[in-house]
Each structure stands twice: as C-alpha cells, then as structure tokens.
Amino acid sequence: MNSEVKQACVIGWPIEQSRSPLIHGHWLKTYGIAGRYDRVAVPPGEAAAFIHSLEARGLEGCNVTAPHKQAVFEAADWRDPSAEAVGAANTVWREGGKVCVANTDTYGFMTHLAQSAPGWDKRDAPVALFGAGGAARAIVYGFLDAGVERVRLINRTPERAEALVAHFGSRVESCAWSDRARGVSDAGVVVNTTTLGMIGNAPLDLDLSALDRDAIVADIVYVPLETPLLSGARARGHRTVDGLGMLLHQAVPGFARWFGVRPEVTQALRDILVADIERK
Ligand SMILES: NC(=O)c1ccc[n+]([C@@H]2O[C@H](COP(=O)([O-])OP(=O)(O)OC[C@H]3O[C@@H](n4cnc5c(N)ncnc54)[C@H](OP(=O)(O)O)[C@@H]3O)[C@@H](O)[C@H]2O)c1
C-alpha cells in the first residue's frame, strides 16, 4: 500500500451493515484526498489488540461500532472527556505514540439538534429521554453539558435508568415506563434512544396528547428515516429531529483527525445515505 495514502476504517462484529464507508468515502472524493476508509470485521475480544496495531497496519485510526465501544475505551492510552463521560469510545486516532479515543455520538446528536431545531434550549423545561443504553448515556451527557436542569429517563428496565441517575447525579431522574405519557407531558424535548421504531421492531407506543405543541421530538433511530414516533409528532405539529443527522455529524471529528480536513455535512451527503437506506 502506498504510504502517501492515509487510511482509516470502521471495526465491528458484524460490520457489513456499517454505513460509515459511504460517509467517509464521499468526503475523501469531495475534498480530493488520496485516502481509504474500509470496513474491518474484528471478532469480540480482539478490539484492544486491533487498536494497538493501528500503526503496524498503516492506519491513522478507526471508528468503532458494536460490540467494541467499551473494550476500546478501556484499552486506550488516552481518553477525551467525551469518552470519559460516557464510558465508551467510537473514534480512535494515534497521537505522539499513544492510542487516543473519543466518543463523538454526543457531538453528533447535539450538533444535529441545534441545526434542526434552533432555539431548542430557550425553554426552561425538562428533557424526557427514552432508553438507558450506550446512546442514552452519550445524549444525557450532551444535555447536561448544554446546561439542561432536568433530564428524565424513561426505560423499560428501571435498574438501568437508576444506574445512569447514579452516574450523572441530581439533574437526572428516572420515571417508570408505565408512566411514560405523564413523563413527557411537561418536556421541552422528547428523545427516543431505544431500538423501538427501528424497522422490524415494534414502535415506541407513546401517547403525545399531553405534550406542549412547542416541544421538539427527536429519534436517533434512522431506519426508517421517519419512525412512527416522528410521523405522529409531525402530524401534531411538533418540530422533529431525525436520527440520520446524528450519524452524519458524529463522523466529522474522526475524518478531521485522520485526513486533516474538517468536512461538512451537506445535503448531497445526506441524499447518498437516504438513497442507501431506502434501497435496503
Ligand atoms: N443515529 C445514530 O447515529 C445512532 C447512534 C447510536 C445508536 N443509535 C441507535 O440507537 C438505538 C440504541 O442504541 P444503543 O447503543 O444505546 O443500544 P443499547 O445499549 O443496546 O440500548 C438499547 C435500549 O433500547 C431499549 N429497548 C430495547 N428493546 C426494547 C423494548 N422492546 N421495549 C422497550 N425498550 C427497549 C433498552 O431497554 P432495556 O434497558 O430495558 O433493555 C435500552 O434502553 C439503536 O437503535 C441504534 O441503532 C443511533
């Protein structure tokens, strides 16, 4: 391989489904960079060894998807505060002989929210967030960092929500799944971070009738692009925020580190991803 060609990849198990090569491939072409970005299947238990062999493999770094986000976080030499806050990493690069990691899901979600629903932070109202998994952690951190006073977690398994309350402290509270319609009634932003609404899964069954019309409804599921939650919210006149923008924006910091150009998330890039999602 030509050493002038900078290379990065995404690792996961399985990895065929990853859309990251579409995003980075588009940017490499757009900015005329002689680079490569590939999918690499890394079996469970082998991610730590992989990130410590980046240099030997001629890689600038990598993205990390399931099931390796925690293992890579633990194996890193240096962790950005974004990864420390979440306890998981999705972006890896080499710097000064060290393997460094960050979690760019927070950046991806918050950037897309600010662009799609400007002024979302003007209301002094709680955020109601469904789910308590890895993505929920990243997004709770984003809202707290943005100064939100109250984040209400609504999760099927209450112990997982309680674990996040214990991790993040008094600005985060939990609400029973059975009480979810009431749990969103005074919210300024409602976010789904569960897998409900994804193609093949049941929708998130949520009565929005008590929700203020000014409230914003976001879903991080992006297959389908418009989940039943988002279409129901749109029909009631709410501003909605889809999951695809988060996916596109979370890729920006990694590309900038590996290839030296801070790329833009454009409509042309979005169109490529939309076409791919609609094809499958
Ligand atoms: N747009 C993006 O860029 C982006 C980025 C990251 C993730 N995502 C999407 O976000 C979703 C969550 O990812 P994750 O990594 O956080 O997953 P995860 O850690 O496995 O968490 C899954 C969450 O979904 C909940 N859940 C699953 N099945 C459920 C059901 N039948 N009823 C109620 N709750 C249910 C789980 O609740 P329990 O705790 O009760 O099991 C948990 O809160 C996935 O759809 C993923 O594709 C999107």
mmCIF file with all atom_site columns, N, CA and C and ligand atoms in Angstrom, residues 69 105 130-136 155-157 160 177 193-196 198 220-222 243-244 246-248 250, ligand 1:
data_model
loop_
_atom_site.group_PDB
_atom_site.id
_atom_site.type_symbol
_atom_site.label_atom_id
_atom_site.label_alt_id
_atom_site.label_comp_id
_atom_site.label_asym_id
_atom_site.label_entity_id
_atom_site.label_seq_id
_atom_site.pdbx_PDB_ins_code
_atom_site.Cartn_x
_atom_site.Cartn_y
_atom_site.Cartn_z
_atom_site.occupancy
_atom_site.B_iso_or_equiv
_atom_site.pdbx_formal_charge
_atom_site.auth_seq_id
_atom_site.auth_comp_id
_atom_site.auth_asym_id
_atom_site.auth_atom_id
_atom_site.pdbx_PDB_model_num
ATOM   1   N N   . LYS A 1 69  ? -17.317 -0.844 21.679 1.00 0.00 ? 69  LYS A N   1
ATOM   2   C CA  . LYS A 1 69  ? -17.146 0.546  22.153 1.00 0.00 ? 69  LYS A CA  1
ATOM   3   C C   . LYS A 1 69  ? -16.569 0.620  23.567 1.00 0.00 ? 69  LYS A C   1
ATOM   4   N N   . ASP A 1 105 ? -20.606 10.586 19.582 1.00 0.00 ? 105 ASP A N   1
ATOM   5   C CA  . ASP A 1 105 ? -22.076 10.499 19.495 1.00 0.00 ? 105 ASP A CA  1
ATOM   6   C C   . ASP A 1 105 ? -22.735 11.718 20.139 1.00 0.00 ? 105 ASP A C   1
ATOM   7   N N   . PHE A 1 130 ? -36.088 8.481  26.330 1.00 0.00 ? 130 PHE A N   1
ATOM   8   C CA  . PHE A 1 130 ? -36.398 7.050  26.393 1.00 0.00 ? 130 PHE A CA  1
ATOM   9   C C   . PHE A 1 130 ? -35.133 6.240  26.149 1.00 0.00 ? 130 PHE A C   1
ATOM   10  N N   . GLY A 1 131 ? -34.882 5.278  27.053 1.00 0.00 ? 131 GLY A N   1
ATOM   11  C CA  . GLY A 1 131 ? -33.720 4.403  26.908 1.00 0.00 ? 131 GLY A CA  1
ATOM   12  C C   . GLY A 1 131 ? -32.665 4.699  27.962 1.00 0.00 ? 131 GLY A C   1
ATOM   13  N N   . ALA A 1 132 ? -31.793 3.727  28.188 1.00 0.00 ? 132 ALA A N   1
ATOM   14  C CA  . ALA A 1 132 ? -30.711 3.887  29.166 1.00 0.00 ? 132 ALA A CA  1
ATOM   15  C C   . ALA A 1 132 ? -29.497 3.068  28.727 1.00 0.00 ? 132 ALA A C   1
ATOM   16  N N   . GLY A 1 133 ? -29.338 2.903  27.422 1.00 0.00 ? 133 GLY A N   1
ATOM   17  C CA  . GLY A 1 133 ? -28.199 2.151  26.888 1.00 0.00 ? 133 GLY A CA  1
ATOM   18  C C   . GLY A 1 133 ? -27.030 3.085  26.579 1.00 0.00 ? 133 GLY A C   1
ATOM   19  N N   . GLY A 1 134 ? -26.146 2.642  25.702 1.00 0.00 ? 134 GLY A N   1
ATOM   20  C CA  . GLY A 1 134 ? -24.943 3.407  25.382 1.00 0.00 ? 134 GLY A CA  1
ATOM   21  C C   . GLY A 1 134 ? -25.262 4.754  24.741 1.00 0.00 ? 134 GLY A C   1
ATOM   22  N N   . ALA A 1 135 ? -26.193 4.772  23.818 1.00 0.00 ? 135 ALA A N   1
ATOM   23  C CA  . ALA A 1 135 ? -26.529 6.032  23.143 1.00 0.00 ? 135 ALA A CA  1
ATOM   24  C C   . ALA A 1 135 ? -27.181 6.996  24.130 1.00 0.00 ? 135 ALA A C   1
ATOM   25  N N   . ALA A 1 136 ? -28.006 6.481  25.025 1.00 0.00 ? 136 ALA A N   1
ATOM   26  C CA  . ALA A 1 136 ? -28.655 7.338  26.030 1.00 0.00 ? 136 ALA A CA  1
ATOM   27  C C   . ALA A 1 136 ? -27.596 8.034  26.875 1.00 0.00 ? 136 ALA A C   1
ATOM   28  N N   . ASN A 1 155 ? -37.094 4.206  31.026 1.00 0.00 ? 155 ASN A N   1
ATOM   29  C CA  . ASN A 1 155 ? -36.533 2.981  30.452 1.00 0.00 ? 155 ASN A CA  1
ATOM   30  C C   . ASN A 1 155 ? -37.329 1.765  30.918 1.00 0.00 ? 155 ASN A C   1
ATOM   31  N N   . ARG A 1 156 ? -37.456 0.790  30.009 1.00 0.00 ? 156 ARG A N   1
ATOM   32  C CA  . ARG A 1 156 ? -38.204 -0.430 30.334 1.00 0.00 ? 156 ARG A CA  1
ATOM   33  C C   . ARG A 1 156 ? -37.648 -1.102 31.588 1.00 0.00 ? 156 ARG A C   1
ATOM   34  N N   . THR A 1 157 ? -36.316 -1.196 31.665 1.00 0.00 ? 157 THR A N   1
ATOM   35  C CA  . THR A 1 157 ? -35.678 -1.824 32.829 1.00 0.00 ? 157 THR A CA  1
ATOM   36  C C   . THR A 1 157 ? -35.249 -0.713 33.783 1.00 0.00 ? 157 THR A C   1
ATOM   37  N N   . ARG A 1 160 ? -31.515 0.034  34.928 1.00 0.00 ? 160 ARG A N   1
ATOM   38  C CA  . ARG A 1 160 ? -30.538 0.664  34.018 1.00 0.00 ? 160 ARG A CA  1
ATOM   39  C C   . ARG A 1 160 ? -30.676 2.180  34.053 1.00 0.00 ? 160 ARG A C   1
ATOM   40  N N   . TRP A 1 177 ? -41.667 3.243  33.157 1.00 0.00 ? 177 TRP A N   1
ATOM   41  C CA  . TRP A 1 177 ? -42.108 3.045  31.764 1.00 0.00 ? 177 TRP A CA  1
ATOM   42  C C   . TRP A 1 177 ? -43.628 3.162  31.664 1.00 0.00 ? 177 TRP A C   1
ATOM   43  N N   . THR A 1 193 ? -34.084 6.968  22.408 1.00 0.00 ? 193 THR A N   1
ATOM   44  C CA  . THR A 1 193 ? -32.779 6.320  22.167 1.00 0.00 ? 193 THR A CA  1
ATOM   45  C C   . THR A 1 193 ? -32.901 4.810  22.326 1.00 0.00 ? 193 THR A C   1
ATOM   46  N N   . THR A 1 194 ? -34.135 4.292  22.362 1.00 0.00 ? 194 THR A N   1
ATOM   47  C CA  . THR A 1 194 ? -34.294 2.826  22.403 1.00 0.00 ? 194 THR A CA  1
ATOM   48  C C   . THR A 1 194 ? -34.258 2.301  20.960 1.00 0.00 ? 194 THR A C   1
ATOM   49  N N   . THR A 1 195 ? -34.327 1.003  20.827 1.00 0.00 ? 195 THR A N   1
ATOM   50  C CA  . THR A 1 195 ? -34.368 0.404  19.490 1.00 0.00 ? 195 THR A CA  1
ATOM   51  C C   . THR A 1 195 ? -35.801 0.305  18.965 1.00 0.00 ? 195 THR A C   1
ATOM   52  N N   . LEU A 1 196 ? -36.767 0.773  19.750 1.00 0.00 ? 196 LEU A N   1
ATOM   53  C CA  . LEU A 1 196 ? -38.167 0.747  19.306 1.00 0.00 ? 196 LEU A CA  1
ATOM   54  C C   . LEU A 1 196 ? -38.351 1.714  18.140 1.00 0.00 ? 196 LEU A C   1
ATOM   55  N N   . MET A 1 198 ? -37.379 1.014  15.124 1.00 0.00 ? 198 MET A N   1
ATOM   56  C CA  . MET A 1 198 ? -36.462 0.574  14.067 1.00 0.00 ? 198 MET A CA  1
ATOM   57  C C   . MET A 1 198 ? -37.185 -0.463 13.208 1.00 0.00 ? 198 MET A C   1
ATOM   58  N N   . ILE A 1 220 ? -33.311 8.811  17.511 1.00 0.00 ? 220 ILE A N   1
ATOM   59  C CA  . ILE A 1 220 ? -31.988 8.528  16.950 1.00 0.00 ? 220 ILE A CA  1
ATOM   60  C C   . ILE A 1 220 ? -31.999 7.297  16.056 1.00 0.00 ? 220 ILE A C   1
ATOM   61  N N   . VAL A 1 221 ? -33.142 6.598  16.024 1.00 0.00 ? 221 VAL A N   1
ATOM   62  C CA  . VAL A 1 221 ? -33.293 5.518  15.040 1.00 0.00 ? 221 VAL A CA  1
ATOM   63  C C   . VAL A 1 221 ? -33.384 6.158  13.654 1.00 0.00 ? 221 VAL A C   1
ATOM   64  N N   . TYR A 1 222 ? -32.669 5.632  12.656 1.00 0.00 ? 222 TYR A N   1
ATOM   65  C CA  . TYR A 1 222 ? -32.730 6.243  11.321 1.00 0.00 ? 222 TYR A CA  1
ATOM   66  C C   . TYR A 1 222 ? -33.111 5.267  10.213 1.00 0.00 ? 222 TYR A C   1
ATOM   67  N N   . GLY A 1 243 ? -32.752 10.698 13.109 1.00 0.00 ? 243 GLY A N   1
ATOM   68  C CA  . GLY A 1 243 ? -31.523 10.062 13.586 1.00 0.00 ? 243 GLY A CA  1
ATOM   69  C C   . GLY A 1 243 ? -30.374 10.110 12.590 1.00 0.00 ? 243 GLY A C   1
ATOM   70  N N   . LEU A 1 244 ? -30.685 10.375 11.302 1.00 0.00 ? 244 LEU A N   1
ATOM   71  C CA  . LEU A 1 244 ? -29.625 10.339 10.296 1.00 0.00 ? 244 LEU A CA  1
ATOM   72  C C   . LEU A 1 244 ? -28.610 11.468 10.509 1.00 0.00 ? 244 LEU A C   1
ATOM   73  N N   . MET A 1 246 ? -27.549 12.739 13.230 1.00 0.00 ? 246 MET A N   1
ATOM   74  C CA  . MET A 1 246 ? -26.596 12.366 14.288 1.00 0.00 ? 246 MET A CA  1
ATOM   75  C C   . MET A 1 246 ? -25.496 11.476 13.699 1.00 0.00 ? 246 MET A C   1
ATOM   76  N N   . LEU A 1 247 ? -25.910 10.513 12.885 1.00 0.00 ? 247 LEU A N   1
ATOM   77  C CA  . LEU A 1 247 ? -24.935 9.602  12.265 1.00 0.00 ? 247 LEU A CA  1
ATOM   78  C C   . LEU A 1 247 ? -23.929 10.376 11.413 1.00 0.00 ? 247 LEU A C   1
ATOM   79  N N   . LEU A 1 248 ? -24.433 11.352 10.653 1.00 0.00 ? 248 LEU A N   1
ATOM   80  C CA  . LEU A 1 248 ? -23.542 12.116 9.764  1.00 0.00 ? 248 LEU A CA  1
ATOM   81  C C   . LEU A 1 248 ? -22.592 13.005 10.567 1.00 0.00 ? 248 LEU A C   1
ATOM   82  N N   . GLN A 1 250 ? -21.625 12.736 13.732 1.00 0.00 ? 250 GLN A N   1
ATOM   83  C CA  . GLN A 1 250 ? -20.664 12.059 14.612 1.00 0.00 ? 250 GLN A CA  1
ATOM   84  C C   . GLN A 1 250 ? -19.401 11.648 13.852 1.00 0.00 ? 250 GLN A C   1
HETATM 85  N N1  . LIG B 2 .   ? -28.312 7.910  14.880 1.00 0.00 ? 1   LIG B N1  1
HETATM 86  C C1  . LIG B 2 .   ? -27.149 7.497  15.348 1.00 0.00 ? 1   LIG B C1  1
HETATM 87  O O1  . LIG B 2 .   ? -26.079 7.973  14.976 1.00 0.00 ? 1   LIG B O1  1
HETATM 88  C C2  . LIG B 2 .   ? -27.133 6.431  16.405 1.00 0.00 ? 1   LIG B C2  1
HETATM 89  C C3  . LIG B 2 .   ? -26.012 6.275  17.240 1.00 0.00 ? 1   LIG B C3  1
HETATM 90  C C4  . LIG B 2 .   ? -26.032 5.293  18.234 1.00 0.00 ? 1   LIG B C4  1
HETATM 91  C C5  . LIG B 2 .   ? -27.164 4.475  18.355 1.00 0.00 ? 1   LIG B C5  1
HETATM 92  N N2  . LIG B 2 .   ? -28.215 4.642  17.508 1.00 0.00 ? 1   LIG B N2  1
HETATM 93  C C6  . LIG B 2 .   ? -29.419 3.806  17.635 1.00 0.00 ? 1   LIG B C6  1
HETATM 94  O O2  . LIG B 2 .   ? -29.889 3.934  18.966 1.00 0.00 ? 1   LIG B O2  1
HETATM 95  C C7  . LIG B 2 .   ? -30.509 2.740  19.408 1.00 0.00 ? 1   LIG B C7  1
HETATM 96  C C8  . LIG B 2 .   ? -29.941 2.335  20.763 1.00 0.00 ? 1   LIG B C8  1
HETATM 97  O O3  . LIG B 2 .   ? -28.555 2.088  20.675 1.00 0.00 ? 1   LIG B O3  1
HETATM 98  P P1  . LIG B 2 .   ? -27.703 1.718  21.975 1.00 0.00 ? 1   LIG B P1  1
HETATM 99  O O4  . LIG B 2 .   ? -26.316 1.524  21.522 1.00 0.00 ? 1   LIG B O4  1
HETATM 100 O O5  . LIG B 2 .   ? -27.989 2.650  23.087 1.00 0.00 ? 1   LIG B O5  1
HETATM 101 O O6  . LIG B 2 .   ? -28.336 0.280  22.351 1.00 0.00 ? 1   LIG B O6  1
HETATM 102 P P2  . LIG B 2 .   ? -28.342 -0.464 23.755 1.00 0.00 ? 1   LIG B P2  1
HETATM 103 O O7  . LIG B 2 .   ? -27.217 -0.010 24.606 1.00 0.00 ? 1   LIG B O7  1
HETATM 104 O O8  . LIG B 2 .   ? -28.497 -1.910 23.436 1.00 0.00 ? 1   LIG B O8  1
HETATM 105 O O9  . LIG B 2 .   ? -29.725 0.045  24.452 1.00 0.00 ? 1   LIG B O9  1
HETATM 106 C C9  . LIG B 2 .   ? -30.968 -0.335 23.911 1.00 0.00 ? 1   LIG B C9  1
HETATM 107 C C10 . LIG B 2 .   ? -32.090 0.430  24.619 1.00 0.00 ? 1   LIG B C10 1
HETATM 108 O O10 . LIG B 2 .   ? -33.325 0.067  23.988 1.00 0.00 ? 1   LIG B O10 1
HETATM 109 C C11 . LIG B 2 .   ? -34.240 -0.395 24.983 1.00 0.00 ? 1   LIG B C11 1
HETATM 110 N N3  . LIG B 2 .   ? -35.138 -1.410 24.415 1.00 0.00 ? 1   LIG B N3  1
HETATM 111 C C12 . LIG B 2 .   ? -34.795 -2.448 23.595 1.00 0.00 ? 1   LIG B C12 1
HETATM 112 N N4  . LIG B 2 .   ? -35.904 -3.181 23.289 1.00 0.00 ? 1   LIG B N4  1
HETATM 113 C C13 . LIG B 2 .   ? -36.935 -2.594 23.954 1.00 0.00 ? 1   LIG B C13 1
HETATM 114 C C14 . LIG B 2 .   ? -38.333 -2.886 24.053 1.00 0.00 ? 1   LIG B C14 1
HETATM 115 N N5  . LIG B 2 .   ? -38.884 -3.924 23.405 1.00 0.00 ? 1   LIG B N5  1
HETATM 116 N N6  . LIG B 2 .   ? -39.116 -2.066 24.812 1.00 0.00 ? 1   LIG B N6  1
HETATM 117 C C15 . LIG B 2 .   ? -38.572 -1.005 25.469 1.00 0.00 ? 1   LIG B C15 1
HETATM 118 N N7  . LIG B 2 .   ? -37.261 -0.686 25.421 1.00 0.00 ? 1   LIG B N7  1
HETATM 119 C C16 . LIG B 2 .   ? -36.451 -1.462 24.670 1.00 0.00 ? 1   LIG B C16 1
HETATM 120 C C17 . LIG B 2 .   ? -33.367 -0.965 26.070 1.00 0.00 ? 1   LIG B C17 1
HETATM 121 O O11 . LIG B 2 .   ? -34.111 -1.038 27.270 1.00 0.00 ? 1   LIG B O11 1
HETATM 122 P P3  . LIG B 2 .   ? -33.710 -2.077 28.450 1.00 0.00 ? 1   LIG B P3  1
HETATM 123 O O12 . LIG B 2 .   ? -32.645 -1.402 29.245 1.00 0.00 ? 1   LIG B O12 1
HETATM 124 O O13 . LIG B 2 .   ? -34.987 -2.254 29.170 1.00 0.00 ? 1   LIG B O13 1
HETATM 125 O O14 . LIG B 2 .   ? -33.241 -3.334 27.759 1.00 0.00 ? 1   LIG B O14 1
HETATM 126 C C18 . LIG B 2 .   ? -32.242 0.072  26.106 1.00 0.00 ? 1   LIG B C18 1
HETATM 127 O O15 . LIG B 2 .   ? -32.638 1.219  26.819 1.00 0.00 ? 1   LIG B O15 1
HETATM 128 C C19 . LIG B 2 .   ? -30.265 1.736  18.284 1.00 0.00 ? 1   LIG B C19 1
HETATM 129 O O16 . LIG B 2 .   ? -31.440 1.711  17.505 1.00 0.00 ? 1   LIG B O16 1
HETATM 130 C C20 . LIG B 2 .   ? -29.115 2.319  17.493 1.00 0.00 ? 1   LIG B C20 1
HETATM 131 O O17 . LIG B 2 .   ? -29.124 1.949  16.129 1.00 0.00 ? 1   LIG B O17 1
HETATM 132 C C21 . LIG B 2 .   ? -28.237 5.614  16.552 1.00 0.00 ? 1   LIG B C21 1
#
